Amino acid sequence: MKKLKTGAIATLIACAMAACLGLVACSSGPTDEEVIKEGIASELDPIKNLDDATLDEILSEAGSEFAMLESMGIDSKTLVKSYLDGFDYTIDSVEVDGDSAKATLTATCKSFTDASTKAEELAEAWGEQMTDEQLASMTQDDITAKIGEITMQAIDETQAIDMPLVLTFTKNDNEWTPDADVLGSLLNLFE
């Protein structure tokens, strides 16, 4: 009787394992929602983590746009790191409807507008505390360096804010692609 019970238990375990393996084998991989979330993460996680390769890529794509910063005493890498300090995102939802999808995110980043407003306030305050004689004694290089200092202070002091971001995707040949550049959409959001 003991052999019969042991045999029955072994058979049940074998059947259960076969059923589990069958479920795993029948799995078709990640869902469309998971694929889209992974795609978003692959675009935004390097920015969130700000690794050196991503930083170099950002600076490379900016090209000559950062060239004038050097004349102001601003290091391009320092500026980008300061601007992206506090960057984060959450994927709130992904809704798939056939071959189209919509992802709703909450992005946290510093606003260009807020940083510009802060720079104007700081420049105005600096200008008010300067006498005519002090200003007259400054060279163009001195003034340019002061503008760079104020610009960096403004970016450093600007707080990251949350903004909603909606990205749309289209499925072509069984592959999901964003309808617009993810990073471009993010940067446009925080202008």
Coordinates of C-alpha atoms in Angstrom, one line a residue:
M1 CA 0.0 0.0 0.0
K2 CA 2.9 2.3 0.8
K3 CA 4.4 1.7 -2.7
L4 CA 1.0 2.6 -4.3
K5 CA 0.8 5.9 -2.4
T6 CA 4.4 6.8 -3.2
G7 CA 3.8 5.9 -6.8
A8 CA 0.6 8.0 -6.9
I9 CA 2.3 11.0 -5.4
A10 CA 5.3 10.7 -7.8
T11 CA 2.8 10.5 -10.7
L12 CA 0.9 13.5 -9.5
I13 CA 4.2 15.5 -9.1
A14 CA 5.3 14.4 -12.6
C15 CA 1.9 15.5 -14.0
A16 CA 2.0 18.9 -12.1
M17 CA 5.6 19.5 -13.4
A18 CA 4.6 18.6 -16.9
A19 CA 1.6 21.0 -16.7
C20 CA 3.9 23.8 -15.4
L21 CA 6.5 23.2 -18.2
G22 CA 3.7 23.2 -20.7
L23 CA 2.5 26.6 -19.5
V24 CA 6.0 27.9 -19.7
A25 CA 6.6 26.5 -23.1
C26 CA 3.3 28.0 -24.4
S27 CA 4.2 31.4 -23.1
S28 CA 4.5 33.8 -26.0
G29 CA 6.9 36.2 -24.4
P30 CA 6.3 39.7 -23.1
T31 CA 2.9 41.4 -23.6
D32 CA 2.7 44.4 -25.9
E33 CA 2.4 46.6 -22.8
E34 CA 5.6 45.1 -21.4
V35 CA 7.4 45.6 -24.7
I36 CA 6.4 49.3 -24.8
K37 CA 7.4 49.8 -21.1
E38 CA 10.8 48.2 -21.8
G39 CA 11.3 50.5 -24.9
I40 CA 10.5 53.6 -22.8
A41 CA 12.9 52.4 -20.1
S42 CA 15.6 51.8 -22.6
E43 CA 15.3 55.4 -23.8
L44 CA 14.9 57.1 -20.4
D45 CA 16.9 55.0 -17.9
P46 CA 20.3 56.1 -19.4
I47 CA 19.2 59.7 -18.9
K48 CA 17.9 59.0 -15.4
N49 CA 21.2 57.3 -14.5
L50 CA 23.2 59.8 -16.6
D51 CA 26.0 57.4 -17.4
D52 CA 29.1 58.8 -19.2
A53 CA 28.1 57.3 -22.6
T54 CA 24.7 59.0 -22.5
L55 CA 26.2 62.3 -21.4
D56 CA 28.8 62.1 -24.3
E57 CA 25.9 61.3 -26.7
I58 CA 23.9 64.3 -25.5
L59 CA 26.9 66.6 -25.9
S60 CA 27.7 65.1 -29.3
E61 CA 24.2 65.6 -30.6
A62 CA 24.2 69.2 -29.3
G63 CA 27.4 69.9 -31.3
S64 CA 28.2 73.5 -31.6
E65 CA 25.3 74.7 -29.6
F66 CA 27.4 74.3 -26.5
A67 CA 30.5 76.0 -28.0
M68 CA 29.6 79.5 -26.7
L69 CA 29.2 78.1 -23.2
E70 CA 33.0 77.8 -23.0
S71 CA 33.5 81.5 -23.5
M72 CA 31.2 82.0 -20.6
G73 CA 33.2 79.7 -18.4
I74 CA 30.6 77.0 -18.4
D75 CA 31.6 73.3 -18.7
S76 CA 29.1 71.6 -21.0
K77 CA 29.1 68.4 -18.9
T78 CA 28.5 70.3 -15.7
L79 CA 25.6 72.2 -17.3
V80 CA 23.9 69.0 -18.6
K81 CA 24.4 67.2 -15.2
S82 CA 22.9 70.2 -13.4
Y83 CA 20.0 70.4 -15.7
L84 CA 19.2 66.7 -15.4
D85 CA 19.7 66.6 -11.7
G86 CA 16.4 65.3 -10.3
F87 CA 15.3 63.8 -13.6
D88 CA 13.0 60.8 -13.1
Y89 CA 9.9 59.3 -14.7
T90 CA 7.1 56.8 -14.0
I91 CA 5.0 55.0 -16.5
D92 CA 1.5 55.5 -15.3
S93 CA -0.3 53.4 -17.9
V94 CA 0.0 51.7 -21.3
E95 CA -3.1 51.2 -23.3
V96 CA -2.9 49.0 -26.4
D97 CA -5.6 49.1 -29.1
G98 CA -4.7 46.8 -32.0
D99 CA -1.6 48.2 -33.7
S100 CA -1.6 51.5 -31.8
A101 CA -0.8 52.2 -28.2
K102 CA -0.7 55.2 -25.8
A103 CA 1.7 55.4 -22.8
T104 CA 1.0 58.0 -20.1
L105 CA 4.0 59.0 -18.1
T106 CA 4.8 61.5 -15.3
A107 CA 8.2 63.0 -16.0
T108 CA 10.2 65.0 -13.5
C109 CA 12.7 67.5 -14.9
K110 CA 13.9 71.1 -14.6
S111 CA 12.1 73.5 -16.9
F112 CA 14.1 75.7 -19.4
T113 CA 11.5 78.4 -18.8
D114 CA 11.9 78.3 -15.0
A115 CA 15.7 78.3 -15.3
S116 CA 15.6 81.3 -17.7
T117 CA 13.3 83.2 -15.4
K118 CA 15.6 82.4 -12.4
A119 CA 18.6 83.6 -14.5
E120 CA 16.8 86.9 -15.3
E121 CA 16.0 87.4 -11.6
L122 CA 19.6 86.7 -10.6
A123 CA 21.0 89.0 -13.3
E124 CA 18.7 91.8 -12.3
A125 CA 19.6 91.5 -8.7
W126 CA 23.3 91.5 -9.6
G127 CA 22.9 94.5 -11.8
E128 CA 21.1 96.4 -9.1
Q129 CA 23.9 95.9 -6.6
M130 CA 26.6 97.0 -9.0
T131 CA 27.6 100.7 -9.2
D132 CA 28.1 102.5 -12.5
E133 CA 31.8 102.6 -11.7
Q134 CA 32.0 98.9 -11.1
L135 CA 30.2 98.1 -14.3
A136 CA 32.4 100.5 -16.3
S137 CA 35.5 98.8 -14.9
M138 CA 34.4 95.4 -16.2
T139 CA 35.8 94.0 -19.4
Q140 CA 33.6 92.2 -21.9
D141 CA 35.2 88.9 -20.7
D142 CA 34.3 89.8 -17.1
I143 CA 30.7 90.4 -18.0
T144 CA 30.5 87.2 -20.1
A145 CA 32.0 85.2 -17.2
K146 CA 29.5 86.7 -14.8
I147 CA 26.7 85.7 -17.2
G148 CA 28.0 82.2 -17.2
E149 CA 28.1 82.2 -13.4
I150 CA 24.6 83.4 -13.2
T151 CA 23.4 80.9 -15.7
M152 CA 24.9 78.0 -13.8
Q153 CA 23.5 79.3 -10.5
A154 CA 20.0 79.6 -12.0
I155 CA 20.1 76.0 -13.4
D156 CA 21.5 74.7 -10.0
E157 CA 18.7 76.5 -8.1
T158 CA 15.9 75.5 -10.4
Q159 CA 13.7 72.8 -9.0
A160 CA 12.6 69.8 -11.0
I161 CA 8.8 69.7 -11.6
D162 CA 6.4 66.9 -12.6
M163 CA 4.7 67.1 -16.0
P164 CA 2.4 64.6 -17.7
L165 CA 3.7 63.1 -21.0
V166 CA 1.8 61.1 -23.5
L167 CA 3.7 59.0 -26.0
T168 CA 2.0 57.1 -28.9
F169 CA 3.3 54.0 -30.5
T170 CA 2.5 52.0 -33.7
K171 CA 3.1 48.3 -34.3
N172 CA 4.7 47.5 -37.7
D173 CA 5.9 44.1 -38.6
N174 CA 5.3 42.9 -35.0
E175 CA 7.6 45.7 -33.6
W176 CA 6.4 48.7 -31.5
T177 CA 8.0 52.0 -32.4
P178 CA 7.3 55.5 -31.0
D179 CA 5.5 57.9 -33.3
A180 CA 7.8 60.7 -32.1
D181 CA 11.3 60.8 -30.7
V182 CA 11.0 60.0 -27.0
L183 CA 13.8 62.2 -25.8
G184 CA 12.6 65.1 -28.1
S185 CA 9.1 64.8 -26.7
L186 CA 10.5 65.0 -23.2
L187 CA 12.7 68.0 -23.9
N188 CA 9.8 69.8 -25.7
L189 CA 7.7 69.2 -22.6
F190 CA 10.2 71.1 -20.3
E191 CA 10.9 74.1 -22.6

